[in-house]
mmCIF file of C-alpha atoms in Angstrom:
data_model
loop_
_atom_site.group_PDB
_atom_site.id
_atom_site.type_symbol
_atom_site.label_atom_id
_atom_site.label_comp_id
_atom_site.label_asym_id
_atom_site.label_seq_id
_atom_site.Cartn_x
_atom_site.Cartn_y
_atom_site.Cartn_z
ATOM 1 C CA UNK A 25 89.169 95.284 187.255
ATOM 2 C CA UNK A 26 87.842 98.254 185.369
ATOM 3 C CA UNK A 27 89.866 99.027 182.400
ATOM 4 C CA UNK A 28 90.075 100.800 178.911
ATOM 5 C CA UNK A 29 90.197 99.419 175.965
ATOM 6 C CA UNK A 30 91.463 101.550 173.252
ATOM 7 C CA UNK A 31 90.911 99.989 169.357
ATOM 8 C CA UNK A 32 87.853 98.051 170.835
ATOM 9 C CA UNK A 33 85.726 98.313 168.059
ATOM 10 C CA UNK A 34 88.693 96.739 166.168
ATOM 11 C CA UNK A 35 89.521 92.962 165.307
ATOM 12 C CA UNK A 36 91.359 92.220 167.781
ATOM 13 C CA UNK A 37 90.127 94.803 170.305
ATOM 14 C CA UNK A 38 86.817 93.751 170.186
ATOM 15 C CA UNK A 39 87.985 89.744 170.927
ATOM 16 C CA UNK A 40 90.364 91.333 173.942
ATOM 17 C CA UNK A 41 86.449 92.995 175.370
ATOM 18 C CA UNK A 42 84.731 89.767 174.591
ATOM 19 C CA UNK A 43 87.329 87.361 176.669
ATOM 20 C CA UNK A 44 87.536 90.634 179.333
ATOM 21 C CA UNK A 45 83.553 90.812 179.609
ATOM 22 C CA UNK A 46 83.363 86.886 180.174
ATOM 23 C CA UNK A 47 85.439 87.371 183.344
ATOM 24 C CA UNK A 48 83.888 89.706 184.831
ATOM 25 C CA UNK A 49 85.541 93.354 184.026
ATOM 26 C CA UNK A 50 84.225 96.313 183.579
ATOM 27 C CA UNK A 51 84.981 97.888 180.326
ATOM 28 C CA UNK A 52 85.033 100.942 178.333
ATOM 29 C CA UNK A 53 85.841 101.529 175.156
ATOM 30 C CA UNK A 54 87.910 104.381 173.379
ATOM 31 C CA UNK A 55 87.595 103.953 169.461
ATOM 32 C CA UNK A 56 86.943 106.696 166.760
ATOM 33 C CA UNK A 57 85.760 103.910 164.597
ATOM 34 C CA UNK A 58 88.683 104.916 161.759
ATOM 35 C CA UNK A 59 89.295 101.190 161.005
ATOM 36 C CA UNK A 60 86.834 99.798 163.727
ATOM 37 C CA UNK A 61 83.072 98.717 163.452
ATOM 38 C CA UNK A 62 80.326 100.258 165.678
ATOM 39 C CA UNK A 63 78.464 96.564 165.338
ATOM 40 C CA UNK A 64 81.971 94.849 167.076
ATOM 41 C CA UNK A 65 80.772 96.648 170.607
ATOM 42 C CA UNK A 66 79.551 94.491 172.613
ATOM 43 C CA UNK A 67 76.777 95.003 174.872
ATOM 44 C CA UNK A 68 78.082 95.468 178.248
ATOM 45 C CA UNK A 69 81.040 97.728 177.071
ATOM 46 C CA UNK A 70 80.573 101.392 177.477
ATOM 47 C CA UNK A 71 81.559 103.081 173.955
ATOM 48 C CA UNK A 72 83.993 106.126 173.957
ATOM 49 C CA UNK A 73 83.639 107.586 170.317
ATOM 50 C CA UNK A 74 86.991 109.583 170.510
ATOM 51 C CA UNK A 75 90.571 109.452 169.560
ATOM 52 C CA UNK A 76 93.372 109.424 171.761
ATOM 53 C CA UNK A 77 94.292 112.673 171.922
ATOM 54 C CA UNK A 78 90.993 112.928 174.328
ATOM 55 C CA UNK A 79 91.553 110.437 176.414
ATOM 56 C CA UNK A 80 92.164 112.584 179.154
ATOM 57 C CA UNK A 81 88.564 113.285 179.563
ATOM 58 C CA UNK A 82 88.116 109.616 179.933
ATOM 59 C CA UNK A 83 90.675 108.196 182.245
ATOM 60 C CA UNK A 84 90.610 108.982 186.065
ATOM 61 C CA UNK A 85 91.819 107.358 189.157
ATOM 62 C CA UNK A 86 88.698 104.380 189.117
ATOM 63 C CA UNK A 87 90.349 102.574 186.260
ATOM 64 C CA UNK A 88 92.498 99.380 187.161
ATOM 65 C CA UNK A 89 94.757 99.693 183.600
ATOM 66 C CA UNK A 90 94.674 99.973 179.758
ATOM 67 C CA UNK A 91 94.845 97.562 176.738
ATOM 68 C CA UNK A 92 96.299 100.219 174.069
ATOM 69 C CA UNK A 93 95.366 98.576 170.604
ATOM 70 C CA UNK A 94 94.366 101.853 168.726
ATOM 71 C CA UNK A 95 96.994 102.044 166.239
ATOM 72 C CA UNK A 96 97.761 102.101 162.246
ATOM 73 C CA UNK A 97 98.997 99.251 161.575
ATOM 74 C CA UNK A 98 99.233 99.659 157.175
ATOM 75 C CA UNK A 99 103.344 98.852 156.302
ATOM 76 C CA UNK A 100 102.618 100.213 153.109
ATOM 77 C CA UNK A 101 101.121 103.511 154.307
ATOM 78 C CA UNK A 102 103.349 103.933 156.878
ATOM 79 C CA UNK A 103 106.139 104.202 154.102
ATOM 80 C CA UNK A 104 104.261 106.619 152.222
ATOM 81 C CA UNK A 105 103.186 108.211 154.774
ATOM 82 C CA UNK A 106 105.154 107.973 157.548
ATOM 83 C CA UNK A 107 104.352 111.554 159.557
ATOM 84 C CA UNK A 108 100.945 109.651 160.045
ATOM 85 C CA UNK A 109 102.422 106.987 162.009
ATOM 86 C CA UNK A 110 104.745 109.704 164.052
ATOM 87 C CA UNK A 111 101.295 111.448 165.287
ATOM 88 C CA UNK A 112 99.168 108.437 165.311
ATOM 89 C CA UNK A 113 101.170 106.093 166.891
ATOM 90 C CA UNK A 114 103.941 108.275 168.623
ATOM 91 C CA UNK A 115 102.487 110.855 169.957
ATOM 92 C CA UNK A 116 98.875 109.387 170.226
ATOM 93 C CA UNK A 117 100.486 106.924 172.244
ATOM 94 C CA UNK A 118 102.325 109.964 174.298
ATOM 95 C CA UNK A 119 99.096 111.676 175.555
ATOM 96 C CA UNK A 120 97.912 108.021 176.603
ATOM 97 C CA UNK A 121 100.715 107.753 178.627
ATOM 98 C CA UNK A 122 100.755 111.444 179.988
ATOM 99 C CA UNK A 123 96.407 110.724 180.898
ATOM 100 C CA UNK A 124 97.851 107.472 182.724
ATOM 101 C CA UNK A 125 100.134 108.956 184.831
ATOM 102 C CA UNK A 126 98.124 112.188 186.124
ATOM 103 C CA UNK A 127 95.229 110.292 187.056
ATOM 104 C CA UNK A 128 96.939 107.711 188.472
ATOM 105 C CA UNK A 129 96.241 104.609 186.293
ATOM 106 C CA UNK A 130 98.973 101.868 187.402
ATOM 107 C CA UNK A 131 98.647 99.020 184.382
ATOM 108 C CA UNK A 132 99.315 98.842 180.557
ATOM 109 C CA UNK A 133 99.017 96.290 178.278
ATOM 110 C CA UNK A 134 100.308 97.632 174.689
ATOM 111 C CA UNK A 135 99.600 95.555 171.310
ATOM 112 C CA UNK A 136 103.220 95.537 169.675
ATOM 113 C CA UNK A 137 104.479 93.790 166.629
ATOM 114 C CA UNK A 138 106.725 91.639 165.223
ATOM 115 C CA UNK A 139 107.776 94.086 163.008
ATOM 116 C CA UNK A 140 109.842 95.356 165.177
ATOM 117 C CA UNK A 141 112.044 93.082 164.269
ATOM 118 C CA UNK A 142 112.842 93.558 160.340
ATOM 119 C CA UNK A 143 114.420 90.771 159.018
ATOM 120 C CA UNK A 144 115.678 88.966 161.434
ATOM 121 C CA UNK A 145 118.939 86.186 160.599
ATOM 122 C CA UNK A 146 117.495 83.443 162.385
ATOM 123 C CA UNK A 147 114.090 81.726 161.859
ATOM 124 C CA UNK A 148 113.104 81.608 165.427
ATOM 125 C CA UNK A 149 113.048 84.946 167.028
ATOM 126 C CA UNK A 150 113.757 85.517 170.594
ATOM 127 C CA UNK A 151 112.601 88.783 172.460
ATOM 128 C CA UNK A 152 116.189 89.428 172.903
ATOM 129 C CA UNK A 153 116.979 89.454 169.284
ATOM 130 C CA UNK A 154 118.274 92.783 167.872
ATOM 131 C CA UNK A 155 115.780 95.065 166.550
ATOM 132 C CA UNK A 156 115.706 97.051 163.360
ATOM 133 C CA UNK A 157 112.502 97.502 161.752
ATOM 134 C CA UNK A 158 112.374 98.185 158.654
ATOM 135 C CA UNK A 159 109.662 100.684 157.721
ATOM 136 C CA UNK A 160 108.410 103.413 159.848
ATOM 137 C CA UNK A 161 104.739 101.211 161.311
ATOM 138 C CA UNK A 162 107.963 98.907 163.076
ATOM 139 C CA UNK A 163 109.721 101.838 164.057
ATOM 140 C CA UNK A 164 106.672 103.696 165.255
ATOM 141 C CA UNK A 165 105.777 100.726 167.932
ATOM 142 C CA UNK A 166 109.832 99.906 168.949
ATOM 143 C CA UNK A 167 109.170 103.883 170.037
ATOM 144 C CA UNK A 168 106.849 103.168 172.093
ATOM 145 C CA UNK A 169 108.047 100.039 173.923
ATOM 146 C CA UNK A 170 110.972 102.533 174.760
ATOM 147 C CA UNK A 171 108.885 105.049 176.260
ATOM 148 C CA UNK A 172 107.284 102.083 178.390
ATOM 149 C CA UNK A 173 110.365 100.903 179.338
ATOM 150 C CA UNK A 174 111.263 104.753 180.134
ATOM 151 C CA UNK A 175 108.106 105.445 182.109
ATOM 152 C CA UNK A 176 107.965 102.406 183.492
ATOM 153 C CA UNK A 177 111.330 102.963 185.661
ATOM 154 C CA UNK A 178 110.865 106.896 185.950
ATOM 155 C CA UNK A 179 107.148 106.473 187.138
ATOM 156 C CA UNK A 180 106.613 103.065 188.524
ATOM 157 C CA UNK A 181 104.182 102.048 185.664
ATOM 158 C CA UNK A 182 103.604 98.180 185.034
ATOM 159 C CA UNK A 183 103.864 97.645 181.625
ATOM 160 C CA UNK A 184 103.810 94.527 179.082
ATOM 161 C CA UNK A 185 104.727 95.016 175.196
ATOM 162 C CA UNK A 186 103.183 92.122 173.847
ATOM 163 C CA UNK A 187 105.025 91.637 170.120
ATOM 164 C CA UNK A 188 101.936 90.139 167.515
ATOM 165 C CA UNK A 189 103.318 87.269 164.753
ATOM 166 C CA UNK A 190 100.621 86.791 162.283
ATOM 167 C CA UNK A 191 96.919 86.885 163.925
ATOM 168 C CA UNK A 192 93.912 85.226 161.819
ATOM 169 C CA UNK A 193 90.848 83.091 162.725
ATOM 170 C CA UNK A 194 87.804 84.303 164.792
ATOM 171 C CA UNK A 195 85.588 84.732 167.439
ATOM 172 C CA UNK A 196 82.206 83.824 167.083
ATOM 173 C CA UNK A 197 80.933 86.888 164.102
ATOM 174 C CA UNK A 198 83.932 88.777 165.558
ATOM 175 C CA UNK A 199 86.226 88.587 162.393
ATOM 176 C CA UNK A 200 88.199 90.411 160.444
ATOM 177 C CA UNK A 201 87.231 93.219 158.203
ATOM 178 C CA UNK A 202 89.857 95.649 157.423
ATOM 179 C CA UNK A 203 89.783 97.870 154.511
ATOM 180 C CA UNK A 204 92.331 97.516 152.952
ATOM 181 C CA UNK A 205 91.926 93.694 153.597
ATOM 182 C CA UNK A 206 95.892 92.781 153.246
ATOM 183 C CA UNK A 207 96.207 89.699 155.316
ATOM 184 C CA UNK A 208 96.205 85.991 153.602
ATOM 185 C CA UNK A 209 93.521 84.368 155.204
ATOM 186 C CA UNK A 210 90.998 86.953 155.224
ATOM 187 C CA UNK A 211 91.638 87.480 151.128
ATOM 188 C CA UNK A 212 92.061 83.669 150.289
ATOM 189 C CA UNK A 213 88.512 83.545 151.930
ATOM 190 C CA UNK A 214 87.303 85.802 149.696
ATOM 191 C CA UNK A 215 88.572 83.785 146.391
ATOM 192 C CA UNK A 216 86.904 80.775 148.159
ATOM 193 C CA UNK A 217 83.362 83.066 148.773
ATOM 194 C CA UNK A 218 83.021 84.216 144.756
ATOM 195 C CA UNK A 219 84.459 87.480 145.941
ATOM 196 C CA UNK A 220 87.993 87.773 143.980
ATOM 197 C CA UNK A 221 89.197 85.595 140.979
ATOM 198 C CA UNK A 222 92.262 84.495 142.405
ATOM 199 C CA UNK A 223 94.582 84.495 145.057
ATOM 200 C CA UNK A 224 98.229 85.832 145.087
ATOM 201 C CA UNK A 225 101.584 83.622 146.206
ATOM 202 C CA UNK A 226 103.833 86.254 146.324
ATOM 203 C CA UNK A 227 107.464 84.056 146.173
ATOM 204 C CA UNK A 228 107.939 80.558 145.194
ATOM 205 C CA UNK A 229 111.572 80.748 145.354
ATOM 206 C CA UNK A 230 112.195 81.311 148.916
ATOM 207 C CA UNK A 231 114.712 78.369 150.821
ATOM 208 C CA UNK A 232 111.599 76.421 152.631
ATOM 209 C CA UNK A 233 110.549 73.241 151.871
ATOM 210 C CA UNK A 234 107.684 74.466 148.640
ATOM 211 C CA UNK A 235 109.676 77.664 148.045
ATOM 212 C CA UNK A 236 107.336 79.811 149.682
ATOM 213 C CA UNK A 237 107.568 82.476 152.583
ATOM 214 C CA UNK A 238 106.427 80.750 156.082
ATOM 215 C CA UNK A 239 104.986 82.656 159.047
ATOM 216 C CA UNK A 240 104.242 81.680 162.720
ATOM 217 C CA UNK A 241 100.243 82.299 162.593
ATOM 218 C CA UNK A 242 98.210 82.616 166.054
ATOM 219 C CA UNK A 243 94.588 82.448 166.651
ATOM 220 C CA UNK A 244 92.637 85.632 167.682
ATOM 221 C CA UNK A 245 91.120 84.011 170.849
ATOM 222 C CA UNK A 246 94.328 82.754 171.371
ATOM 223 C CA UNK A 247 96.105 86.457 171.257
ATOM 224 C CA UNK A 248 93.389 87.610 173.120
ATOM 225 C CA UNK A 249 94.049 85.515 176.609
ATOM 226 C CA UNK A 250 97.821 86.622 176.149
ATOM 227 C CA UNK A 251 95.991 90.101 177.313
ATOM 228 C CA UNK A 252 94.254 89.126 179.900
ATOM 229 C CA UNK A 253 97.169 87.021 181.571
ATOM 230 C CA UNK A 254 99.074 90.097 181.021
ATOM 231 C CA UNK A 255 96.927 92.661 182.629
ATOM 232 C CA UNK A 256 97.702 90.475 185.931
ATOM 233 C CA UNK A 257 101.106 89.553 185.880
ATOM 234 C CA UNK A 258 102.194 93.063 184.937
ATOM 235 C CA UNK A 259 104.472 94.881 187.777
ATOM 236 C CA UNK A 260 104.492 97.932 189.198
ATOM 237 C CA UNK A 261 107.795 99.982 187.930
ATOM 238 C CA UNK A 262 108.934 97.448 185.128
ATOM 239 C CA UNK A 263 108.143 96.920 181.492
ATOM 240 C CA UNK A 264 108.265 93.610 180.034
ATOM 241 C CA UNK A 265 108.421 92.381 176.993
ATOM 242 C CA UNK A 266 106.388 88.969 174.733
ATOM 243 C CA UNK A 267 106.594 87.520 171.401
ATOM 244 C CA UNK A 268 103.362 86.078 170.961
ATOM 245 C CA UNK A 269 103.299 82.715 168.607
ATOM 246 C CA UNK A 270 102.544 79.390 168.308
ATOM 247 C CA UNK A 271 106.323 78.393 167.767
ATOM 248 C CA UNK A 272 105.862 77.028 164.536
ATOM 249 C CA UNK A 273 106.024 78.431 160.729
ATOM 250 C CA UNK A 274 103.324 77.582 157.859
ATOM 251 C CA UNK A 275 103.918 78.635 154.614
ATOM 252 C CA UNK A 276 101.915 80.382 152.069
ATOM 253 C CA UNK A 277 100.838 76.887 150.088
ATOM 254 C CA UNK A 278 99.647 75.332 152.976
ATOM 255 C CA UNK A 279 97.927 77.821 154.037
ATOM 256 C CA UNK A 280 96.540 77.488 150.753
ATOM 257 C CA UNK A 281 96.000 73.374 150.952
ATOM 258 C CA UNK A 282 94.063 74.332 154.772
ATOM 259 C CA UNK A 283 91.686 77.157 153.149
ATOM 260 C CA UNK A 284 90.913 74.644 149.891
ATOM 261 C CA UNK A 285 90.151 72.087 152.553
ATOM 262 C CA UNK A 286 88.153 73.717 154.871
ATOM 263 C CA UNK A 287 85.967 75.467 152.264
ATOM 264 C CA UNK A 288 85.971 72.701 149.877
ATOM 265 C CA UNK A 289 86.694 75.275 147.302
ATOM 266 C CA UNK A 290 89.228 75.213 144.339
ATOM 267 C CA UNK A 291 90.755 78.604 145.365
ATOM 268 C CA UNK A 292 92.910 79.140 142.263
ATOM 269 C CA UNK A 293 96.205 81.011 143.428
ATOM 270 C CA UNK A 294 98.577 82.742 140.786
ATOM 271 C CA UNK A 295 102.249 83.327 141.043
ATOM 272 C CA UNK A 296 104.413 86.532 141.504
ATOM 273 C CA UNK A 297 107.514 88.410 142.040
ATOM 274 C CA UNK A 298 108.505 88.384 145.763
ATOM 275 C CA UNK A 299 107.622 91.633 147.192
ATOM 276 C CA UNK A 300 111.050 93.363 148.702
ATOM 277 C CA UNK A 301 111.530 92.949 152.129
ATOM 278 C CA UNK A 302 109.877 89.711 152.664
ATOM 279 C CA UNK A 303 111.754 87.399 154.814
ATOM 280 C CA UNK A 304 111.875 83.539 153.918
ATOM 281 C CA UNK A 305 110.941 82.423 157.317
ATOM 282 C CA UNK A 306 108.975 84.296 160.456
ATOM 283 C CA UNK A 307 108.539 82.203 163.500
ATOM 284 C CA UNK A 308 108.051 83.216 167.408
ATOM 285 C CA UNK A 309 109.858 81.551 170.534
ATOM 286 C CA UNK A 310 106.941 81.580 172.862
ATOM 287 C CA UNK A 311 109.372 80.162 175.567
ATOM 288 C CA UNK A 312 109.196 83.440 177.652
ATOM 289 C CA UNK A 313 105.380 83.979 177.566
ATOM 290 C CA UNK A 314 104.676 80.766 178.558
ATOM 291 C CA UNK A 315 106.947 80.672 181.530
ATOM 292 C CA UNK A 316 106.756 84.021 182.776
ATOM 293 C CA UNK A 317 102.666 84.140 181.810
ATOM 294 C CA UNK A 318 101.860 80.930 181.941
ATOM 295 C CA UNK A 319 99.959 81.392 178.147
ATOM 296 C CA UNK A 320 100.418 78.826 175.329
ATOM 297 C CA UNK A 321 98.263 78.873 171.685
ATOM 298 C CA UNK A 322 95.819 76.215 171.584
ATOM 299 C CA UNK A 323 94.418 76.478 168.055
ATOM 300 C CA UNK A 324 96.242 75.379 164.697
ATOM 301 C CA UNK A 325 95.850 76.967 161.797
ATOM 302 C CA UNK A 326 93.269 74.839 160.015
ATOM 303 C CA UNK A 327 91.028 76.060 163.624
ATOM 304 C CA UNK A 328 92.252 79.506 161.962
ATOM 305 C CA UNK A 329 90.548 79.393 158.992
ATOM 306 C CA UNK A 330 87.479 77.183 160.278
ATOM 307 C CA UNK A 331 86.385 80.203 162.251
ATOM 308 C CA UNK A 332 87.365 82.734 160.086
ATOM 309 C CA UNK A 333 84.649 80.894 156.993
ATOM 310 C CA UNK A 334 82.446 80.138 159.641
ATOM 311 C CA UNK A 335 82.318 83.813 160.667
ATOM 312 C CA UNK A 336 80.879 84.851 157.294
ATOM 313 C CA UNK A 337 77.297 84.615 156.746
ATOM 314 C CA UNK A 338 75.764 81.980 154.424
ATOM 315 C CA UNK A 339 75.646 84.541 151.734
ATOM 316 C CA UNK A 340 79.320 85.800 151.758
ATOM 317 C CA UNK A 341 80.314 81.410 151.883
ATOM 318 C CA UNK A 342 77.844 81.309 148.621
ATOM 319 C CA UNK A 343 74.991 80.105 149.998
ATOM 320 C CA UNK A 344 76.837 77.356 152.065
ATOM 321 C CA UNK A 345 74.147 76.529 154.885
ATOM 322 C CA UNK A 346 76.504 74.333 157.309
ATOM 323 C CA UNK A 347 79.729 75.343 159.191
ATOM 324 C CA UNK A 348 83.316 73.664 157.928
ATOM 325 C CA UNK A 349 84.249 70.631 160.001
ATOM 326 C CA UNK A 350 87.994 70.792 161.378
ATOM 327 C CA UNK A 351 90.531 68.420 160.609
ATOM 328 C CA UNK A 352 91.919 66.731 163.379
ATOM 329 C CA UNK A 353 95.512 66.909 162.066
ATOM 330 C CA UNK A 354 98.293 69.362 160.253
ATOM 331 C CA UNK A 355 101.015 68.028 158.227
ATOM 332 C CA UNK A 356 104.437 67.856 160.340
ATOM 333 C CA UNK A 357 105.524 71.134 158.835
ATOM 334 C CA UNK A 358 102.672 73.313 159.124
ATOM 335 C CA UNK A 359 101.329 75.563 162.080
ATOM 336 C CA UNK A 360 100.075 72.871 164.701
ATOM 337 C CA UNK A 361 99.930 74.779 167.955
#
C-alpha cells in the first residue's frame, strides 16, 4: 500500500514507518517537526515538511490510507491552553478528513487515547465503557473518533480509533525524546544516566498493593503492529474502535524496582502529593483487538525499559559500554505481557 503518515518524525510515528517500511509500503511523511526529529526519518520515507492544514497538496487518489498521529498530546497544556487543542487537533484533524474524502483516499488509522476515558470506576476498561475525559487533550481526540464514526457512515470511510494506554520502550535508536519529557520511564532514565537528581512518586497512598498509582504500559514496537493490522482489517463505511494494552497494571514502584534493575543504578525516587485527577488504577481489556485484529503485546515492561537504556548512547548511560541484559521474569503483579 502507499500511505501517509502524519507525526512520522515523532516517537511513535517514526516506529509505525519503520514496521510499515519492513513490509514493503510505500511511505510519505507529513510532519512540521513541532515535537518531531528530522534524524527519526528514515531513509526510504519521503519527508513532507508541512502541517496539516496543507495536506491537501499532498494527498491524491494514489494513496491506499492514512496513519493520523500528528497531534498535541500535553494534558497540562491542553488545560491552559485549550483553543490550541480545538485548532490543532479538531480542526487539523477536519481538513485531514475533508483532503481524504475529495481525493478519494478510502483508509484511516487514527492514534487515540485512553484519555478519553477520565477516570473510569472500574480498573479494567472496556471500549464500551462510558466516556468523559477530563481535560480538553481527551476531549479533543473523543471529537474526533465522532467525526470518524460520522464520516465513516455518511461517506463510506474505513476507519479504526485505536485508544493508546501508556507507550514506553524502543525501537532500535528510535526512542523517546519529547520536550517536555513527562512520561516515567523516559525521566527515571534520566536519574539513572546522571541527568536529574531524583525521581518523583507522585502518590503513595493510592488502594494498590504499595500504595502507588498502576498503569497498563505497552511497548512501542508493540503499538506499532496494532497499526499495521489495522490498516488491513479496516472496512469500508464503518469506524471501529481499540484499546490498546497489555491487560495488565504496573505500578509506579515497580516500575521503579525494573529501571534500578536494568540499569544497575540506585535511582533515588522522592515522595509527593498526588497530583489531582490521577486515578488509582489504569488497565486495558485487549479482548477486542485481539479477536477482531488478531494483535496481542509481546514485550513486558522490564523489555520496556531494556530498550529504552539501550537506546541512549554510551555517553547519555555514563559511559556504560554494554547493553542491559533482560530478566526473564516480572513479579505476579507487574506488567508481564
Amino acid at each position: 500500500m502507499k500511505l501517509l503518515v502524519t507525526g512520522g518524525a515523532g516517537y511513535i510515528g517514526s516506529v509505525v514507518v519503520q514496521q510499515l517500511l519492513a513490509e514493503g509500503h510505500t511511505v510519505e511523511v507529513l510532519d512540521n517537526l513541532s515535537t518531531g526529529h528530522a534524524d527519526s526519518i528514515l531513509g526510504g520515507a519521503i519527508w513532507h515538511e508541512a502541517d496539516l492544514h496543507q495536506v491537501g497538496r499532498i494527498l491524491d487518489s494514489s494513496f491506499d490510507g492514512v496513519v493520523h498521529l500528528a497531534a498535541r498530546s500535553l494534558v497540562g497544556e491542553s488545560v491552559s491552553h485549550p483553543e490550541r487543542y480545538w485548532h490543532g487537533n479538531i480542526v487539523a484533524t477536519l481538513a485531514l478528513i475533508d483532503a481524504m474524502r475529495e481525493a478519494g483516499v478510502p483508509r484511516l488509522v487514527f492514534s487515540s487515547t485512553a484519555a478519553v476515558y477520565g477516570e473510569p470506576a472500574g480498573a479494567s476498561i472496556s471500549e464500551t465503557d462510558q466516556t468523559m475525559p477530563t481535560n480538553p487533550y481527551g476531549a479533543s481526540k473523543l471529537a474526533i473518533d465522532h467525526m470518524l464514526t460520522a464520516e465513516a457512515h455518511a461517506h463510506g470511510l474505513a476507519a479504526i480509533s485505536l485508544r493508546y494506554f501508556n507507550v514506553a520502550g524502543a525501537s532500535g535508536e528510535l526512542r523517546e525524546r519529547h520536550d517536555p519529557e513527562t512520561h516515567l520511564i523516559p525521566n527515571l532514565l534520566k536519574v539513572a544516566a546522571g541527568e536529574k537528581e531524583s525521581a518523583s512518586i507522585f502518590g503513595t497512598d493510592y488502594p494498590t498493593e504499595d500504595g502507588t498509582a498502576v498503569r497498563d504500559y505497552i511497548h512501542v514496537r508493540d503499538l506499532a503492529e496494532a497499526h499495521l493490522r489495522a490498516l488491513k482489517a479496516a472496512t469500508p463505511g464503518t469506524h471501529e474502535i481499540y484499546n490498546l494494552g497489555t491487560g495488565t497494571g504496573t505500578s509506579v514502584r515497580e516500575i521503579i524496582d525494573a529501571v534500578r534493575e536494568v540499569t544497575g543504578r540506585e535511582v533515588p525516587a522522592v515522595e509527593e502529593p498526588r497530583r489531582a485527577g490521577d486515578p488509582a488504577v489504569l488497565v486495558a481489556s485487549g479482548q477486542r483487538a485481539l479477536e477482531d485484529l488478531g494483535w496481542q503485546p509481546t514485550r513486558d515492561v522490564r523489555q520496556m525499559v531494556a530498550d529504552a537504556w539501550n537506546a541512549l548512547d554510551g555517553d547519555a548511560r555514563g559511559g556504560a559500554s554494554e547493553t542491559s541484559s533482560v530478566p526473564s521474569a516480572i513479579s505476579s503483579t507487574g506488567g508481564a505481557a
